[in-house]
Amino acid sequence: AQSVTQLGSHVSVSEGALVLLRCNYSSSVPPYLFWYVQYPNQGLQLLLKYTTGATLVKGINGFEAEFKKSETSFHLTKPSAHMSDAAEYFCAVRNTGNQFYFGTGTSLTVIP
Amino acid sequence: NAGVMQNPRHLVRRRGQEARLRCSPMKGHSHVYWYRQLPEEGLKFMVYLQKENIIDESGMPKERFSAEFPKEGPSILRIQQVVRGDSAAYFCASSPPNRGGLNTEAFFGQGTRLTVV
């Protein structure tokens, strides 16, 4: 069975600083991996995804993530945080049975 | 192509009433997922359905909750005899069949915020 662990339920960074949100997964087969963002009172929208091929994937709003099979990780980064990045971020994995498993989320606060 | 449509966006029910939450998936999507989100908590999986079939309902409470995805019409999440603890945001997501890495993500609706008074 798959599971997704997001280390740090709350992360605070200063505006302009590096954003690093951690995600580790457990999967017996190569998974499909996703990061979603949720703004207040909104649904989740896709930031980026990894399926196959290049392990460094770029998403919207300047975010990127790197799939590291040896570490079973898919950490999300952004070089310079903006105030508008404040939101809840969810890491997810999709298995071959078309089931999605989500982490518990990381709330990102950006300090002016 | 319209996104995943959920209605109503907000629903208020008195204790003991029934709540019906509707989800229309994106066109061409045959997979529907329901999640519950409580404040300060993540997304809790409830149920995964394909047309006319429940594939995985391991996250659904055994009593009072049911879900369907009929051949025609939206998916319905039904909560009978609601209690205050049912107050939460309920999200629906849909996805197309997995085709070798294409179209792999789930698309989410805006959610229904249920308040039980």
PDB file of C-alpha atoms in Angstrom:
ATOM      1  CA  ALA A   1       0.000   0.000   0.000  1.00  0.00           C
ATOM      2  CA  GLN A   2       1.116   3.513  -0.733  1.00  0.00           C
ATOM      3  CA  SER A   3       1.567   6.278   1.782  1.00  0.00           C
ATOM      4  CA  VAL A   4       2.735   9.855   1.606  1.00  0.00           C
ATOM      5  CA  THR A   5       4.554  11.708   4.377  1.00  0.00           C
ATOM      6  CA  GLN A   6       4.949  15.455   4.427  1.00  0.00           C
ATOM      7  CA  LEU A   7       7.470  16.579   7.021  1.00  0.00           C
ATOM      8  CA  GLY A   8       6.436  19.801   8.687  1.00  0.00           C
ATOM      9  CA  SER A   9       2.782  20.718   8.850  1.00  0.00           C
ATOM     10  CA  HIS A  10       3.717  24.405   8.997  1.00  0.00           C
ATOM     11  CA  VAL A  11       6.605  26.109   7.241  1.00  0.00           C
ATOM     12  CA  SER A  12       7.436  29.807   7.439  1.00  0.00           C
ATOM     13  CA  VAL A  13       9.839  31.581   5.116  1.00  0.00           C
ATOM     14  CA  SER A  14      10.719  35.188   4.502  1.00  0.00           C
ATOM     15  CA  GLU A  15       9.717  36.817   1.262  1.00  0.00           C
ATOM     16  CA  GLY A  16      12.478  36.191  -1.248  1.00  0.00           C
ATOM     17  CA  ALA A  17      13.847  33.167   0.602  1.00  0.00           C
ATOM     18  CA  LEU A  18      14.042  29.602  -0.646  1.00  0.00           C
ATOM     19  CA  VAL A  19      10.941  27.478  -0.245  1.00  0.00           C
ATOM     20  CA  LEU A  20      11.480  23.773   0.502  1.00  0.00           C
ATOM     21  CA  LEU A  21       8.529  21.515   1.238  1.00  0.00           C
ATOM     22  CA  ARG A  22       9.349  17.884   1.895  1.00  0.00           C
ATOM     23  CA  CYS A  23       7.535  14.820   0.675  1.00  0.00           C
ATOM     24  CA  ASN A  24       8.420  11.165   1.014  1.00  0.00           C
ATOM     25  CA  TYR A  25       6.384   8.298  -0.308  1.00  0.00           C
ATOM     26  CA  SER A  26       6.281   4.574  -0.008  1.00  0.00           C
ATOM     27  CA  SER A  27       5.465   2.592  -3.088  1.00  0.00           C
ATOM     28  CA  SER A  28       6.298  -0.855  -4.328  1.00  0.00           C
ATOM     29  CA  VAL A  29       6.267   0.279  -7.944  1.00  0.00           C
ATOM     30  CA  PRO A  30       7.308   3.497  -9.671  1.00  0.00           C
ATOM     31  CA  PRO A  31       4.524   5.891  -8.856  1.00  0.00           C
ATOM     32  CA  TYR A  32       3.028   8.964 -10.386  1.00  0.00           C
ATOM     33  CA  LEU A  33       3.735  11.886  -8.061  1.00  0.00           C
ATOM     34  CA  PHE A  34       1.980  15.220  -7.703  1.00  0.00           C
ATOM     35  CA  TRP A  35       2.036  18.465  -5.827  1.00  0.00           C
ATOM     36  CA  TYR A  36      -1.180  20.392  -5.391  1.00  0.00           C
ATOM     37  CA  VAL A  37      -1.801  23.842  -3.915  1.00  0.00           C
ATOM     38  CA  GLN A  38      -4.908  24.945  -2.063  1.00  0.00           C
ATOM     39  CA  TYR A  39      -5.740  28.574  -1.431  1.00  0.00           C
ATOM     40  CA  PRO A  40      -8.272  29.488   1.286  1.00  0.00           C
ATOM     41  CA  ASN A  41     -11.799  28.338   0.528  1.00  0.00           C
ATOM     42  CA  GLN A  42     -10.715  26.853  -2.786  1.00  0.00           C
ATOM     43  CA  GLY A  43     -10.277  23.404  -4.234  1.00  0.00           C
ATOM     44  CA  LEU A  44      -6.893  21.896  -4.992  1.00  0.00           C
ATOM     45  CA  GLN A  45      -5.085  22.803  -8.179  1.00  0.00           C
ATOM     46  CA  LEU A  46      -2.187  20.979  -9.718  1.00  0.00           C
ATOM     47  CA  LEU A  47       1.253  22.553  -9.351  1.00  0.00           C
ATOM     48  CA  LEU A  48       3.265  19.870 -11.083  1.00  0.00           C
ATOM     49  CA  LYS A  49       3.516  16.153 -11.664  1.00  0.00           C
ATOM     50  CA  TYR A  50       6.069  13.450 -12.298  1.00  0.00           C
ATOM     51  CA  THR A  51       5.154  10.487 -14.462  1.00  0.00           C
ATOM     52  CA  THR A  52       8.215   9.274 -16.363  1.00  0.00           C
ATOM     53  CA  GLY A  53      11.350  10.741 -17.891  1.00  0.00           C
ATOM     54  CA  ALA A  54      13.192  13.725 -16.492  1.00  0.00           C
ATOM     55  CA  THR A  55      13.287  13.589 -12.721  1.00  0.00           C
ATOM     56  CA  LEU A  56      13.302  17.356 -12.285  1.00  0.00           C
ATOM     57  CA  VAL A  57       9.887  18.688 -13.154  1.00  0.00           C
ATOM     58  CA  LYS A  58       8.832  22.295 -13.409  1.00  0.00           C
ATOM     59  CA  GLY A  59       5.423  23.544 -12.535  1.00  0.00           C
ATOM     60  CA  ILE A  60       3.416  26.707 -12.366  1.00  0.00           C
ATOM     61  CA  ASN A  61       4.354  29.810 -10.377  1.00  0.00           C
ATOM     62  CA  GLY A  62       8.075  29.009 -10.433  1.00  0.00           C
ATOM     63  CA  PHE A  63       7.842  25.794  -8.440  1.00  0.00           C
ATOM     64  CA  GLU A  64       9.772  22.655  -9.247  1.00  0.00           C
ATOM     65  CA  ALA A  65      10.250  19.234  -7.718  1.00  0.00           C
ATOM     66  CA  GLU A  66      12.775  16.459  -8.099  1.00  0.00           C
ATOM     67  CA  PHE A  67      11.935  12.772  -8.043  1.00  0.00           C
ATOM     68  CA  LYS A  68      14.656  10.855  -6.213  1.00  0.00           C
ATOM     69  CA  LYS A  69      13.943   7.163  -6.372  1.00  0.00           C
ATOM     70  CA  SER A  70      16.804   6.196  -4.061  1.00  0.00           C
ATOM     71  CA  GLU A  71      15.435   8.484  -1.366  1.00  0.00           C
ATOM     72  CA  THR A  72      11.755   7.912  -2.210  1.00  0.00           C
ATOM     73  CA  SER A  73      11.361  11.662  -2.118  1.00  0.00           C
ATOM     74  CA  PHE A  74       9.640  14.318  -4.173  1.00  0.00           C
ATOM     75  CA  HIS A  75      10.472  17.609  -2.469  1.00  0.00           C
ATOM     76  CA  LEU A  76       8.981  20.858  -3.735  1.00  0.00           C
ATOM     77  CA  THR A  77      11.147  23.951  -4.093  1.00  0.00           C
ATOM     78  CA  LYS A  78      10.983  27.534  -5.241  1.00  0.00           C
ATOM     79  CA  PRO A  79      14.058  29.781  -5.276  1.00  0.00           C
ATOM     80  CA  SER A  80      12.325  32.932  -4.053  1.00  0.00           C
ATOM     81  CA  ALA A  81       9.087  33.045  -2.105  1.00  0.00           C
ATOM     82  CA  HIS A  82       6.359  35.547  -2.899  1.00  0.00           C
ATOM     83  CA  MET A  83       3.582  36.635  -0.600  1.00  0.00           C
ATOM     84  CA  SER A  84       1.129  35.058  -3.005  1.00  0.00           C
ATOM     85  CA  ASP A  85       2.677  31.628  -2.351  1.00  0.00           C
ATOM     86  CA  ALA A  86       1.077  31.465   1.081  1.00  0.00           C
ATOM     87  CA  ALA A  87      -1.232  28.467   0.873  1.00  0.00           C
ATOM     88  CA  GLU A  88      -1.625  24.801   1.788  1.00  0.00           C
ATOM     89  CA  TYR A  89       0.454  22.343  -0.245  1.00  0.00           C
ATOM     90  CA  PHE A  90      -0.316  18.678  -0.707  1.00  0.00           C
ATOM     91  CA  CYS A  91       1.877  15.928  -2.044  1.00  0.00           C
ATOM     92  CA  ALA A  92       0.114  12.953  -3.629  1.00  0.00           C
ATOM     93  CA  VAL A  93       0.882   9.640  -5.266  1.00  0.00           C
ATOM     94  CA  ARG A  94      -1.240   7.715  -7.744  1.00  0.00           C
ATOM     95  CA  ASN A  95      -0.877   3.972  -7.945  1.00  0.00           C
ATOM     96  CA  THR A  96      -1.532   1.611 -10.819  1.00  0.00           C
ATOM     97  CA  GLY A  97      -4.994   1.010  -9.425  1.00  0.00           C
ATOM     98  CA  ASN A  98      -5.891   4.654 -10.097  1.00  0.00           C
ATOM     99  CA  GLN A  99      -6.102   5.457  -6.402  1.00  0.00           C
ATOM    100  CA  PHE A 100      -4.698   8.760  -5.115  1.00  0.00           C
ATOM    101  CA  TYR A 101      -3.018   9.027  -1.729  1.00  0.00           C
ATOM    102  CA  PHE A 102      -2.447  12.468  -0.209  1.00  0.00           C
ATOM    103  CA  GLY A 103      -0.122  13.696   2.475  1.00  0.00           C
ATOM    104  CA  THR A 104      -1.507  15.647   5.403  1.00  0.00           C
ATOM    105  CA  GLY A 105      -0.477  18.945   3.856  1.00  0.00           C
ATOM    106  CA  THR A 106       1.996  21.703   4.655  1.00  0.00           C
ATOM    107  CA  SER A 107       0.811  25.202   5.381  1.00  0.00           C
ATOM    108  CA  LEU A 108       3.242  27.744   3.959  1.00  0.00           C
ATOM    109  CA  THR A 109       3.458  31.197   5.535  1.00  0.00           C
ATOM    110  CA  VAL A 110       5.450  33.919   3.821  1.00  0.00           C
ATOM    111  CA  ILE A 111       6.747  36.654   6.101  1.00  0.00           C
ATOM    112  CA  PRO A 112       7.133  40.123   4.603  1.00  0.00           C
TER     113      PRO A 112
ATOM    114  CA  ASN B   1     -14.380  21.954 -21.017  1.00  0.00           C
ATOM    115  CA  ALA B   2     -15.901  22.841 -17.683  1.00  0.00           C
ATOM    116  CA  GLY B   3     -14.050  21.759 -14.593  1.00  0.00           C
ATOM    117  CA  VAL B   4     -15.338  19.550 -11.831  1.00  0.00           C
ATOM    118  CA  MET B   5     -18.569  21.051 -10.600  1.00  0.00           C
ATOM    119  CA  GLN B   6     -19.728  20.633  -7.049  1.00  0.00           C
ATOM    120  CA  ASN B   7     -22.947  21.900  -5.619  1.00  0.00           C
ATOM    121  CA  PRO B   8     -23.982  23.371  -3.436  1.00  0.00           C
ATOM    122  CA  ARG B   9     -20.895  25.329  -2.393  1.00  0.00           C
ATOM    123  CA  HIS B  10     -22.331  25.812   1.072  1.00  0.00           C
ATOM    124  CA  LEU B  11     -24.888  23.638   2.815  1.00  0.00           C
ATOM    125  CA  VAL B  12     -26.407  24.113   6.239  1.00  0.00           C
ATOM    126  CA  ARG B  13     -28.300  21.271   7.854  1.00  0.00           C
ATOM    127  CA  ARG B  14     -29.823  20.749  11.261  1.00  0.00           C
ATOM    128  CA  ARG B  15     -28.822  17.720  13.255  1.00  0.00           C
ATOM    129  CA  GLY B  16     -30.751  14.674  12.076  1.00  0.00           C
ATOM    130  CA  GLN B  17     -31.372  15.942   8.558  1.00  0.00           C
ATOM    131  CA  GLU B  18     -29.932  14.498   5.384  1.00  0.00           C
ATOM    132  CA  ALA B  19     -27.198  16.126   3.321  1.00  0.00           C
ATOM    133  CA  ARG B  20     -26.768  15.465  -0.393  1.00  0.00           C
ATOM    134  CA  LEU B  21     -23.617  16.634  -2.072  1.00  0.00           C
ATOM    135  CA  ARG B  22     -23.342  16.547  -5.845  1.00  0.00           C
ATOM    136  CA  CYS B  23     -20.338  16.269  -8.089  1.00  0.00           C
ATOM    137  CA  SER B  24     -20.268  16.450 -11.867  1.00  0.00           C
ATOM    138  CA  PRO B  25     -16.906  15.232 -13.145  1.00  0.00           C
ATOM    139  CA  MET B  26     -15.111  16.700 -16.088  1.00  0.00           C
ATOM    140  CA  LYS B  27     -16.242  15.494 -19.479  1.00  0.00           C
ATOM    141  CA  GLY B  28     -14.689  12.165 -20.341  1.00  0.00           C
ATOM    142  CA  HIS B  29     -13.708  11.390 -16.750  1.00  0.00           C
ATOM    143  CA  SER B  30     -14.971   8.065 -15.489  1.00  0.00           C
ATOM    144  CA  HIS B  31     -13.260   8.089 -12.070  1.00  0.00           C
ATOM    145  CA  VAL B  32     -14.617  10.072  -9.138  1.00  0.00           C
ATOM    146  CA  TYR B  33     -13.082  10.483  -5.694  1.00  0.00           C
ATOM    147  CA  TRP B  34     -14.548  12.031  -2.550  1.00  0.00           C
ATOM    148  CA  TYR B  35     -12.448  13.535   0.224  1.00  0.00           C
ATOM    149  CA  ARG B  36     -13.255  15.213   3.524  1.00  0.00           C
ATOM    150  CA  GLN B  37     -11.197  18.054   4.917  1.00  0.00           C
ATOM    151  CA  LEU B  38     -11.393  19.333   8.469  1.00  0.00           C
ATOM    152  CA  PRO B  39      -9.655  22.511   9.702  1.00  0.00           C
ATOM    153  CA  GLU B  40      -5.964  21.905  10.385  1.00  0.00           C
ATOM    154  CA  GLU B  41      -6.265  18.425   8.915  1.00  0.00           C
ATOM    155  CA  GLY B  42      -5.352  17.071   5.533  1.00  0.00           C
ATOM    156  CA  LEU B  43      -7.513  15.434   2.957  1.00  0.00           C
ATOM    157  CA  LYS B  44      -9.123  12.267   4.182  1.00  0.00           C
ATOM    158  CA  PHE B  45      -9.994   9.816   1.443  1.00  0.00           C
ATOM    159  CA  MET B  46     -13.562   8.602   1.597  1.00  0.00           C
ATOM    160  CA  VAL B  47     -14.530   6.733  -1.547  1.00  0.00           C
ATOM    161  CA  TYR B  48     -13.446   6.023  -5.114  1.00  0.00           C
ATOM    162  CA  LEU B  49     -16.060   5.276  -7.742  1.00  0.00           C
ATOM    163  CA  GLN B  50     -16.243   4.489 -11.402  1.00  0.00           C
ATOM    164  CA  LYS B  51     -19.448   4.621 -13.364  1.00  0.00           C
ATOM    165  CA  GLU B  52     -22.028   2.524 -11.466  1.00  0.00           C
ATOM    166  CA  ASN B  53     -19.345   0.878  -9.325  1.00  0.00           C
ATOM    167  CA  ILE B  54     -17.774   1.548  -5.961  1.00  0.00           C
ATOM    168  CA  ILE B  55     -14.111   0.636  -6.277  1.00  0.00           C
ATOM    169  CA  ASP B  56     -12.844   1.546  -2.821  1.00  0.00           C
ATOM    170  CA  GLU B  57     -14.926   2.783   0.092  1.00  0.00           C
ATOM    171  CA  SER B  58     -12.402   2.065   2.807  1.00  0.00           C
ATOM    172  CA  GLY B  59     -12.514   5.685   3.994  1.00  0.00           C
ATOM    173  CA  MET B  60     -16.264   5.901   4.364  1.00  0.00           C
ATOM    174  CA  PRO B  61     -17.813   5.674   7.808  1.00  0.00           C
ATOM    175  CA  LYS B  62     -19.778   2.458   8.045  1.00  0.00           C
ATOM    176  CA  GLU B  63     -23.007   4.145   9.013  1.00  0.00           C
ATOM    177  CA  ARG B  64     -24.973   7.084   7.610  1.00  0.00           C
ATOM    178  CA  PHE B  65     -22.638   7.704   4.644  1.00  0.00           C
ATOM    179  CA  SER B  66     -23.167   6.429   1.126  1.00  0.00           C
ATOM    180  CA  ALA B  67     -22.006   7.344  -2.345  1.00  0.00           C
ATOM    181  CA  GLU B  68     -23.049   6.594  -5.872  1.00  0.00           C
ATOM    182  CA  PHE B  69     -21.995   7.428  -9.394  1.00  0.00           C
ATOM    183  CA  PRO B  70     -24.854   6.439 -11.702  1.00  0.00           C
ATOM    184  CA  LYS B  71     -24.612   5.838 -15.406  1.00  0.00           C
ATOM    185  CA  GLU B  72     -26.318   9.146 -16.010  1.00  0.00           C
ATOM    186  CA  GLY B  73     -25.984  12.197 -13.813  1.00  0.00           C
ATOM    187  CA  PRO B  74     -23.626  13.386 -11.124  1.00  0.00           C
ATOM    188  CA  SER B  75     -21.992  11.493  -8.323  1.00  0.00           C
ATOM    189  CA  ILE B  76     -23.814  11.895  -5.020  1.00  0.00           C
ATOM    190  CA  LEU B  77     -22.393  11.734  -1.521  1.00  0.00           C
ATOM    191  CA  ARG B  78     -25.223  11.240   0.911  1.00  0.00           C
ATOM    192  CA  ILE B  79     -25.027  11.732   4.658  1.00  0.00           C
ATOM    193  CA  GLN B  80     -28.045  10.668   6.641  1.00  0.00           C
ATOM    194  CA  GLN B  81     -28.960  11.944  10.100  1.00  0.00           C
ATOM    195  CA  VAL B  82     -26.132  14.450  10.160  1.00  0.00           C
ATOM    196  CA  VAL B  83     -24.327  15.270  13.390  1.00  0.00           C
ATOM    197  CA  ARG B  84     -22.147  18.257  14.280  1.00  0.00           C
ATOM    198  CA  GLY B  85     -19.029  16.191  13.666  1.00  0.00           C
ATOM    199  CA  ASP B  86     -19.961  15.909  10.002  1.00  0.00           C
ATOM    200  CA  SER B  87     -19.279  19.622   9.531  1.00  0.00           C
ATOM    201  CA  ALA B  88     -16.391  19.823   7.100  1.00  0.00           C
ATOM    202  CA  ALA B  89     -15.425  20.655   3.548  1.00  0.00           C
ATOM    203  CA  TYR B  90     -16.113  17.814   1.134  1.00  0.00           C
ATOM    204  CA  PHE B  91     -14.133  17.724  -2.074  1.00  0.00           C
ATOM    205  CA  CYS B  92     -14.765  15.770  -5.193  1.00  0.00           C
ATOM    206  CA  ALA B  93     -12.101  14.986  -7.767  1.00  0.00           C
ATOM    207  CA  SER B  94     -12.262  13.282 -11.121  1.00  0.00           C
ATOM    208  CA  SER B  95      -9.740  11.737 -13.449  1.00  0.00           C
ATOM    209  CA  PRO B  96      -9.752   9.970 -16.766  1.00  0.00           C
ATOM    210  CA  PRO B  97      -8.525   6.389 -17.067  1.00  0.00           C
ATOM    211  CA  ASN B  98      -4.759   6.040 -16.677  1.00  0.00           C
ATOM    212  CA  ARG B  99      -3.212   5.691 -20.114  1.00  0.00           C
ATOM    213  CA  GLY B 100       0.497   5.114 -19.810  1.00  0.00           C
ATOM    214  CA  GLY B 101       1.358   8.303 -18.016  1.00  0.00           C
ATOM    215  CA  LEU B 102      -0.972  10.585 -19.912  1.00  0.00           C
ATOM    216  CA  ASN B 103      -3.831  12.336 -18.167  1.00  0.00           C
ATOM    217  CA  THR B 104      -2.668  11.069 -14.826  1.00  0.00           C
ATOM    218  CA  GLU B 105      -3.781  13.792 -12.455  1.00  0.00           C
ATOM    219  CA  ALA B 106      -6.987  14.326 -10.543  1.00  0.00           C
ATOM    220  CA  PHE B 107      -8.948  17.517 -11.035  1.00  0.00           C
ATOM    221  CA  PHE B 108     -10.711  18.962  -8.023  1.00  0.00           C
ATOM    222  CA  GLY B 109     -13.947  20.789  -7.551  1.00  0.00           C
ATOM    223  CA  GLN B 110     -14.316  23.846  -5.314  1.00  0.00           C
ATOM    224  CA  GLY B 111     -15.797  21.782  -2.532  1.00  0.00           C
ATOM    225  CA  THR B 112     -19.002  21.807  -0.531  1.00  0.00           C
ATOM    226  CA  ARG B 113     -18.785  23.275   2.933  1.00  0.00           C
ATOM    227  CA  LEU B 114     -21.250  21.489   5.163  1.00  0.00           C
ATOM    228  CA  THR B 115     -22.270  23.079   8.423  1.00  0.00           C
ATOM    229  CA  VAL B 116     -24.430  21.149  10.842  1.00  0.00           C
ATOM    230  CA  VAL B 117     -26.260  23.289  13.364  1.00  0.00           C
TER     231      VAL B 117
END
